[in-house]
Coordinates of N, CA and C in Angstrom, one line a residue:
M1133 N 0.7 -0.7 -0.1 CA 0.0 0.5 -0.4 C 1.0 1.4 -0.1
N1134 N 0.6 2.0 -1.0 CA 1.6 3.8 -1.2 C 1.1 4.9 -0.1
N1135 N 1.6 4.8 0.8 CA 0.5 6.1 1.8 C 1.9 7.3 1.6
S1136 N 2.5 7.6 0.1 CA 3.3 7.9 0.0 C 2.0 9.7 -0.7
T1137 N 2.6 10.5 0.3 CA 1.8 12.2 0.1 C 2.4 12.8 -0.9
D1138 N 1.4 13.5 -1.9 CA 1.9 14.7 -2.9 C 3.2 15.9 -2.3
N1139 N 3.6 16.1 -3.1 CA 4.8 17.2 -2.6 C 5.0 18.7 -3.4
T1140 N 3.5 18.4 -4.5 CA 3.6 19.8 -5.3 C 2.4 20.0 -4.5
T1141 N 2.5 21.6 -4.5 CA 1.2 22.5 -4.1 C 0.0 22.4 -4.5
Q1142 N -1.4 22.3 -3.9 CA -2.2 21.8 -4.8 C -3.5 23.1 -3.9
F1143 N -4.1 23.4 -4.6 CA -4.8 24.3 -4.8 C -6.1 23.9 -4.7
A1144 N -7.3 25.0 -3.7 CA -9.0 24.2 -3.6 C -9.6 25.0 -3.3
Y1145 N -10.6 25.1 -4.5 CA -11.4 27.1 -4.6 C -13.1 26.4 -4.3
I1146 N -13.2 27.3 -3.0 CA -14.4 27.4 -2.7 C -15.4 28.4 -2.9
H1147 N -16.4 28.2 -3.3 CA -17.2 28.6 -4.1 C -18.3 29.9 -3.0
G1148 N -18.7 31.2 -3.9 CA -19.7 31.6 -3.1 C -20.7 31.3 -2.6
F1149 N -22.0 32.4 -2.2 CA -23.3 32.4 -1.9 C -23.8 32.3 -3.8
N1150 N -25.3 31.2 -3.3 CA -25.4 30.7 -5.4 C -25.1 30.7 -6.2
S1151 N -23.7 30.0 -6.1 CA -22.7 29.7 -6.7 C -23.0 28.9 -7.4
D1152 N -22.0 27.4 -8.4 CA -22.6 26.3 -9.2 C -21.4 25.9 -9.3
K1153 N -21.4 24.5 -9.5 CA -20.2 23.8 -10.0 C -19.4 24.5 -11.0
N1154 N -20.3 25.1 -12.1 CA -20.2 25.1 -13.0 C -19.7 26.9 -13.3
S1155 N -19.5 27.0 -12.2 CA -19.3 28.6 -11.8 C -17.9 29.0 -13.2
R1156 N -18.3 30.7 -13.3 CA -17.2 31.5 -14.2 C -15.8 31.1 -13.5
S1157 N -15.7 31.8 -11.9 CA -15.0 31.6 -11.2 C -13.8 30.3 -11.2
F1158 N -14.7 29.4 -11.0 CA -14.2 28.0 -10.9 C -13.3 27.6 -12.2
L1159 N -14.1 28.0 -13.4 CA -13.8 27.6 -14.6 C -12.0 28.1 -15.0
E1160 N -12.2 29.9 -14.7 CA -11.1 30.5 -14.6 C -10.1 30.1 -14.3
L1161 N -10.2 29.6 -13.0 CA -9.3 29.1 -12.3 C -8.5 28.2 -12.7
Q1162 N -9.0 27.2 -13.0 CA -9.1 25.5 -13.5 C -8.1 25.7 -14.8
K1163 N -7.9 27.4 -15.4 CA -7.2 27.3 -16.8 C -6.2 27.3 -15.9
I1164 N -5.9 28.2 -15.3 CA -4.4 28.4 -14.3 C -4.2 27.1 -14.2
Y1165 N -4.8 26.5 -13.2 CA -4.6 25.2 -12.3 C -5.1 24.0 -12.3
P1166 N -4.6 23.3 -13.3 CA -5.9 21.8 -13.5 C -6.1 21.4 -13.0
T1167 N -5.3 21.2 -12.5 CA -5.6 19.9 -10.6 C -6.5 20.5 -9.7
I1168 N -6.7 21.6 -9.3 CA -7.3 22.8 -8.3 C -8.3 21.8 -7.9
R1169 N -8.8 21.7 -6.7 CA -9.7 20.4 -6.2 C -11.3 21.9 -6.2
D1170 N -12.0 21.2 -6.0 CA -13.6 22.0 -6.3 C -13.8 21.4 -4.6
C1171 N -14.0 22.5 -4.3 CA -14.9 22.0 -3.1 C -16.2 23.0 -3.3
Y1172 N -17.1 22.3 -3.4 CA -18.5 23.2 -3.4 C -19.1 22.1 -2.8
Y1173 N -20.9 23.0 -2.2 CA -21.1 23.0 -1.3 C -23.0 23.1 -1.3
N1174 N -23.3 22.9 -1.0 CA -24.6 23.5 -0.7 C -25.0 24.3 0.2
Y1175 N -25.3 25.3 -0.7 CA -25.2 26.8 0.7 C -26.5 27.4 1.0
R1176 N -27.5 26.9 0.8 CA -28.7 26.3 1.4 C -28.8 25.6 2.4
Q1177 N -28.0 24.7 3.0 CA -28.3 24.1 4.3 C -27.8 25.1 5.7
K1178 N -28.2 24.9 7.1 CA -27.1 25.9 7.5 C -25.9 25.4 7.6
A1179 N -25.2 26.1 8.5 CA -23.8 26.9 8.3 C -23.1 25.3 8.5
E1180 N -23.6 24.9 10.0 CA -22.8 23.6 10.3 C -22.4 22.4 8.8
F1181 N -23.8 22.3 8.8 CA -23.8 21.2 7.8 C -22.7 21.7 6.4
A1182 N -22.8 23.0 6.1 CA -21.9 23.7 5.1 C -20.4 23.0 5.5
H1183 N -20.4 23.8 6.8 CA -18.9 23.4 6.9 C -18.4 21.8 7.1
S1184 N -18.9 21.2 7.6 CA -19.1 19.9 7.4 C -18.8 19.8 5.7
E1185 N -19.5 19.8 5.1 CA -19.3 19.2 3.9 C -18.0 20.0 2.9
I1186 N -17.7 21.6 3.5 CA -16.4 21.3 3.1 C -15.6 21.1 3.2
E1187 N -15.5 21.1 4.9 CA -14.4 20.0 5.5 C -14.6 19.3 4.9
N1188 N -15.1 17.7 4.7 CA -14.9 16.4 4.3 C -14.2 16.6 3.2
K1189 N -14.6 17.4 2.4 CA -13.6 17.5 0.9 C -12.3 18.1 1.0
L1190 N -12.3 18.6 1.7 CA -10.2 19.8 2.7 C -9.8 18.1 2.8
R1191 N -10.8 17.3 4.1 CA -9.5 16.3 4.2 C -9.4 15.5 3.5
V1192 N -10.0 15.2 2.1 CA -9.5 14.0 1.7 C -8.8 14.5 0.3
S1193 N -8.5 16.0 0.6 CA -7.3 16.3 0.1 C -6.3 16.3 0.8
L1194 N -6.6 16.9 1.9 CA -5.5 16.8 2.8 C -4.4 15.3 2.9
A1195 N -5.4 14.5 2.9 CA -5.3 13.1 2.7 C -3.3 12.7 2.2
S1196 N -4.1 13.0 1.2 CA -2.6 13.1 0.0 C -1.7 14.3 0.1
N1197 N -2.0 15.1 0.2 CA -1.7 16.7 0.4 C -1.1 17.7 1.1
K1198 N -0.5 18.0 1.6 CA -0.4 18.3 2.8 C -0.7 20.2 2.8
Q1199 N 0.2 20.2 1.0 CA 0.6 21.3 0.5 C -0.7 21.9 0.2
L1200 N -1.8 22.4 0.7 CA -2.9 22.4 0.4 C -2.9 24.5 0.3
V1201 N -3.3 25.2 -0.8 CA -3.8 26.4 -0.8 C -5.0 26.8 -0.9
L1202 N -5.7 27.2 0.2 CA -6.8 27.1 -0.2 C -7.4 28.5 -1.1
I1203 N -8.6 28.9 -1.8 CA -8.9 30.5 -3.0 C -10.1 30.1 -2.5
G1204 N -10.8 31.5 -2.0 CA -12.3 31.8 -2.0 C -12.8 32.8 -2.0
S1205 N -14.4 33.0 -2.9 CA -14.5 34.5 -2.8 C -15.9 34.6 -2.1
S1206 N -16.2 35.7 -2.2 CA -17.5 35.8 -0.8 C -17.5 35.3 0.0
L1207 N -18.9 34.4 0.0 CA -18.8 33.2 0.8 C -18.2 32.1 0.8
G1208 N -17.7 31.7 -0.5 CA -16.6 31.3 0.1 C -15.0 31.6 0.4
G1209 N -14.7 32.5 0.4 CA -13.5 33.2 1.1 C -13.9 33.3 2.5
Y1210 N -14.9 34.0 3.0 CA -15.2 33.4 4.3 C -15.0 31.6 4.9
F1211 N -15.6 31.2 4.5 CA -15.1 29.6 4.3 C -13.3 29.6 4.4
A1212 N -12.7 29.7 3.2 CA -11.3 29.8 3.3 C -10.9 30.6 4.4
L1213 N -11.1 31.4 4.8 CA -10.3 32.3 5.8 C -11.0 31.3 7.0
Y1214 N -11.9 30.6 7.5 CA -12.4 29.4 8.4 C -11.2 28.7 8.3
F1215 N -11.5 28.0 7.4 CA -10.3 26.7 7.2 C -8.5 26.8 7.0
S1216 N -8.5 27.3 6.9 CA -6.9 28.3 6.9 C -6.7 28.8 8.8
H1217 N -7.6 29.2 8.9 CA -7.5 29.0 10.3 C -7.3 27.5 11.3
K1218 N -8.3 26.8 10.9 CA -8.3 25.4 11.7 C -7.5 24.3 11.1
Y1219 N -6.4 24.6 10.1 CA -6.1 23.8 9.4 C -4.7 24.5 9.1
N1220 N -3.9 25.7 9.4 CA -2.7 26.2 9.9 C -2.8 26.4 7.9
L1221 N -3.5 27.1 6.8 CA -3.5 26.8 5.2 C -3.3 27.7 5.3
P1222 N -2.8 27.8 4.2 CA -2.6 29.7 3.1 C -4.0 30.1 2.9
A1223 N -4.3 31.1 2.8 CA -5.7 31.5 1.6 C -5.4 32.6 0.4
V1224 N -5.5 32.5 -0.5 CA -6.4 33.5 -0.9 C -8.0 34.1 -1.5
V1225 N -8.0 35.5 -0.8 CA -9.5 35.2 -1.0 C -9.7 36.0 -1.9
F1226 N -11.4 36.5 -2.2 CA -11.6 37.8 -3.1 C -12.7 38.1 -3.0
N1227 N -12.9 39.4 -2.2 CA -14.0 40.0 -1.5 C -14.9 39.1 -0.5
P1228 N -14.2 38.4 0.5 CA -14.3 37.7 1.4 C -15.6 38.6 2.2
V1229 N -16.8 37.3 2.4 CA -17.9 37.6 3.5 C -16.9 37.7 5.4
T1230 N -17.3 38.5 5.9 CA -16.3 38.9 6.9 C -17.4 38.6 8.5
F1231 N -18.7 39.2 7.9 CA -19.8 38.5 9.4 C -20.8 38.0 8.4
P1232 N -21.0 36.4 8.9 CA -21.8 35.8 7.4 C -22.6 36.3 7.8
E1233 N -23.3 36.7 9.5 CA -24.9 36.7 10.0 C -25.7 37.7 10.1
Q1234 N -24.8 39.2 9.1 CA -24.4 40.1 9.4 C -24.9 40.5 8.0
Q1235 N -24.0 40.4 7.4 CA -24.1 40.8 5.9 C -24.8 39.8 4.7
L1236 N -25.2 38.9 4.7 CA -25.9 37.8 4.1 C -27.1 37.9 4.0
A1237 N -27.6 38.8 5.7 CA -28.8 39.2 5.8 C -30.1 40.0 4.7
P1238 N -29.4 40.9 3.5 CA -29.9 41.7 2.5 C -30.5 40.6 1.9
F1239 N -29.4 38.9 2.0 CA -30.1 38.3 0.8 C -31.3 37.4 1.3
L1240 N -32.2 37.5 2.3 CA -32.7 36.5 3.2 C -34.1 36.7 2.1
G1241 N -35.2 35.6 2.5 CA -36.1 34.9 1.5 C -36.0 34.1 -0.1
E1242 N -36.3 34.8 -0.7 CA -36.2 34.1 -2.2 C -34.5 34.8 -2.6
N1243 N -34.3 33.0 -3.3 CA -32.8 33.5 -3.8 C -32.4 32.2 -5.0
Y1244 N -32.4 32.8 -6.1 CA -31.4 31.4 -6.8 C -30.1 31.4 -7.5
N1245 N -29.9 30.3 -7.9 CA -29.0 30.5 -8.3 C -28.2 31.1 -9.5
F1246 N -27.0 31.5 -9.8 CA -26.8 32.4 -10.6 C -26.2 31.7 -12.4
Y1247 N -26.7 30.5 -12.0 CA -26.3 29.5 -13.2 C -27.2 28.5 -13.5
T1248 N -28.0 27.9 -12.4 CA -29.3 27.4 -13.2 C -30.2 27.7 -13.2
N1249 N -30.3 28.8 -12.1 CA -31.5 29.6 -12.1 C -32.5 29.0 -11.4
E1250 N -32.0 28.0 -10.3 CA -32.9 27.4 -9.0 C -33.3 28.6 -8.2
K1251 N -34.7 28.2 -7.7 CA -35.2 29.4 -7.0 C -35.1 28.7 -5.3
W1252 N -34.5 28.9 -3.8 CA -34.3 29.0 -3.1 C -35.0 29.6 -1.8
N1253 N -35.1 29.1 -0.9 CA -35.6 30.5 0.1 C -34.6 30.4 1.2
F1254 N -34.0 31.9 1.7 CA -32.7 31.7 2.4 C -33.1 32.1 3.2
T1255 N -33.3 31.6 4.8 CA -34.6 31.5 5.9 C -33.2 32.2 7.5
L1256 N -34.1 32.9 8.0 CA -33.5 33.8 9.4 C -32.5 32.6 10.3
E1257 N -33.4 30.9 10.2 CA -32.5 30.4 10.9 C -31.2 29.9 9.9
I1258 N -31.3 29.8 8.5 CA -29.9 29.4 8.1 C -28.8 30.6 8.9
L1259 N -29.2 31.7 8.3 CA -28.6 33.3 9.2 C -28.0 32.6 9.8
N1260 N -28.8 32.8 11.1 CA -28.4 32.8 11.8 C -27.4 31.8 12.7
S1261 N -27.4 30.9 11.9 CA -26.6 29.3 12.1 C -25.0 30.5 11.7
Y1262 N -24.5 30.8 11.6 CA -23.7 31.4 11.4 C -23.2 31.6 12.2
K1263 N -23.5 32.8 13.2 CA -23.5 32.9 14.6 C -22.0 32.2 14.8
N1264 N -22.5 30.9 14.9 CA -21.7 29.7 15.5 C -20.4 29.5 15.2
F1265 N -20.2 30.6 14.4 CA -18.6 29.9 13.3 C -18.0 31.4 12.9
P1266 N -17.9 32.0 13.9 CA -16.8 33.6 13.6 C -15.8 33.5 13.6
L1267 N -15.1 33.9 12.2 CA -13.5 34.3 11.7 C -12.7 34.5 12.3
S1268 N -11.6 34.4 12.9 CA -10.7 34.8 13.6 C -9.9 35.5 13.2
H1269 N -9.4 36.6 13.1 CA -8.2 37.8 12.4 C -6.7 36.7 12.6
K1270 N -6.5 36.2 13.2 CA -4.8 35.5 13.7 C -4.5 34.4 13.4
L1271 N -4.5 34.4 11.7 CA -4.1 33.1 11.5 C -2.6 32.9 11.2
F1272 N -2.3 31.2 11.0 CA -0.9 31.1 10.9 C 0.2 31.3 10.1
F1273 N -0.7 31.6 8.6 CA -0.2 31.9 7.5 C -0.6 33.4 6.9
P1274 N -0.9 34.7 7.8 CA -1.3 35.7 6.6 C -1.8 35.6 5.2
P1275 N -2.9 35.7 5.4 CA -4.1 35.4 4.1 C -3.7 36.9 3.1
Q1276 N -3.6 36.4 1.7 CA -3.8 37.0 0.3 C -5.0 37.6 0.8
I1277 N -5.5 39.3 0.9 CA -6.8 39.7 0.9 C -7.0 39.9 -0.3
I1278 N -8.5 40.3 -1.4 CA -8.0 40.8 -2.7 C -9.4 41.7 -2.6
I1279 N -9.4 42.8 -2.4 CA -11.0 43.8 -2.0 C -11.3 44.9 -3.4
G1280 N -12.3 44.4 -3.8 CA -12.9 45.3 -4.7 C -13.6 46.5 -4.0
I1281 N -12.7 48.1 -4.0 CA -13.7 49.1 -3.7 C -14.9 49.0 -4.5
N1282 N -15.5 48.8 -5.5 CA -16.6 49.1 -5.4 C -17.1 47.8 -6.0
D1283 N -17.3 47.0 -4.5 CA -17.6 46.1 -4.5 C -19.2 46.7 -4.0
K1284 N -20.0 46.2 -4.4 CA -21.8 46.4 -4.0 C -22.7 45.9 -2.8
T1285 N -21.8 44.3 -2.9 CA -22.6 43.5 -2.5 C -21.9 43.2 -1.1
I1286 N -20.8 43.1 -1.0 CA -20.0 43.0 0.2 C -19.3 44.4 0.6
D1287 N -20.0 44.8 2.0 CA -19.3 46.2 1.9 C -17.6 46.2 2.3
P1288 N -16.7 47.0 1.9 CA -15.0 46.3 1.8 C -14.6 46.8 2.3
F1289 N -14.8 48.2 3.1 CA -14.7 48.7 4.3 C -14.7 47.3 5.8
I1290 N -15.9 47.6 6.0 CA -15.9 46.1 7.0 C -14.5 44.9 7.0
T1291 N -14.2 44.4 5.7 CA -13.4 43.6 5.3 C -12.0 44.1 5.8
S1292 N -11.8 45.1 4.7 CA -10.4 45.6 5.2 C -10.2 46.4 7.1
N1293 N -10.9 47.2 7.3 CA -11.3 47.3 8.8 C -10.7 46.1 9.9
F1294 N -11.4 44.9 9.7 CA -11.1 43.6 10.5 C -10.0 42.9 10.1
W1295 N -9.8 42.8 9.0 CA -8.2 42.4 8.1 C -7.1 42.9 8.3
N1296 N -6.9 44.2 8.8 CA -6.2 45.1 8.6 C -5.3 45.0 10.0
K1297 N -4.1 44.6 9.4 CA -3.3 44.8 10.5 C -2.2 43.2 10.4
Y1298 N -3.5 42.1 9.8 CA -3.6 40.7 10.0 C -3.3 39.9 8.7
A1299 N -3.4 40.9 7.9 CA -3.5 40.0 6.5 C -2.4 41.0 5.3
N1300 N -2.2 40.5 4.5 CA -2.1 41.2 3.1 C -2.7 41.2 2.4
I1301 N -3.3 42.8 2.2 CA -4.6 43.6 1.5 C -3.9 43.9 0.1
L1302 N -5.1 43.7 -0.6 CA -5.1 44.3 -2.3 C -6.4 45.0 -2.8
I1303 N -5.9 46.5 -2.4 CA -7.4 47.4 -2.9 C -7.4 47.3 -4.4
T1304 N -8.2 47.1 -4.9 CA -8.5 47.0 -6.3 C -9.7 47.1 -6.7
T1305 N -9.8 48.2 -8.1 CA -11.4 48.9 -8.5 C -12.4 47.5 -8.8
E1306 N -12.0 46.8 -8.6 CA -13.6 45.8 -8.7 C -14.6 45.4 -8.3
E1307 N -15.4 45.4 -8.7 CA -16.9 45.2 -7.9 C -16.5 43.6 -7.4
H1308 N -18.0 43.2 -7.5 CA -18.2 42.0 -6.5 C -17.9 40.8 -7.1
S1309 N -18.2 40.8 -8.1 CA -18.0 39.7 -9.4 C -16.3 40.1 -10.3
I1310 N -15.0 39.2 -10.3 CA -13.8 39.6 -9.9 C -13.9 39.7 -12.0
S1311 N -13.1 40.2 -12.3 CA -13.3 40.8 -13.8 C -12.0 39.4 -14.3
H1312 N -10.8 39.2 -14.0 CA -10.1 37.8 -14.8 C -9.2 37.5 -13.5
Y1313 N -9.5 36.6 -13.3 CA -8.6 35.8 -12.2 C -6.9 35.8 -12.2
A1314 N -6.6 35.7 -13.9 CA -5.6 35.4 -14.1 C -4.4 36.2 -14.2
Q1315 N -5.0 37.8 -13.9 CA -3.9 39.2 -13.4 C -3.6 38.9 -12.0
Y1316 N -4.6 37.6 -10.8 CA -3.9 38.1 -9.4 C -3.0 36.8 -9.3
K1317 N -2.6 35.9 -10.2 CA -1.8 34.6 -10.2 C -0.4 34.5 -9.5
I1318 N -0.4 35.9 -9.2 CA 1.5 36.7 -8.7 C 0.7 35.6 -7.0
Y1319 N -0.1 36.7 -6.4 CA -0.6 36.0 -5.3 C -1.3 34.8 -4.4
F1320 N -1.5 34.1 -5.7 CA -1.4 32.1 -5.8 C 0.1 31.9 -5.7
E1321 N 0.5 31.9 -6.2 CA 2.1 31.7 -6.2 C 3.5 32.0 -4.7
L1322 N 2.3 33.5 -4.3 CA 3.2 33.6 -3.2 C 2.4 33.4 -2.4
A1323 N 1.4 32.7 -2.3 CA 0.8 31.7 -1.0 C 1.3 30.3 -1.2
K1324 N 1.7 29.6 -2.4 CA 2.9 28.9 -2.6 C 3.8 29.1 -1.5
K1325 N 4.4 29.5 -1.9 CA 6.4 30.2 -0.8 C 6.1 29.8 0.3
Y1326 N 4.7 30.1 0.8 CA 4.5 29.6 2.9 C 5.1 27.9 2.2
F1327 N 5.2 27.0 1.9 CA 5.4 25.7 1.9 C 6.9 25.5 2.3
Q1328 N 7.9 26.8 1.0 CA 8.6 26.3 0.7 C 10.5 26.7 1.7

């Protein structure tokens, strides 16, 4: 039985709120890193179940490769930062949610998947379940956080204020949706250097 692990740094992408397995973000990142792991999860469930679903996928990846860099956007950025703290992994995140129970409140009620248009109801019970999983800004590896100053979905100032002095922050003119991930490859590569 071969118990060896891969020494090549691997990436794992965690999707955002109302995203999909075939999201533009993941497909773009897959062009940059063809072996990137997809940590898609059911965002329509309470936080403990979403955390468990993502964590199970991360554990599978970590079983074969301890050199894992997390990438996330929006709510996926929140999850990437949460698991960066829990497993001491580097993270590169884009416009991350920092306080889900507050910042996701405007989305209460009917929602739909951006790619399939599938409708679902975001309830107060689901929203409040995130209170049990607060972020810590004291991470083993300072995260790379890319913030779009023109983001109208997640307040960029809340993000920058919380992570100030605890992360490497890049302020851009992006909106909430990232135009081209390839231009941020240098930040993915910088995160890999933590393993050297």
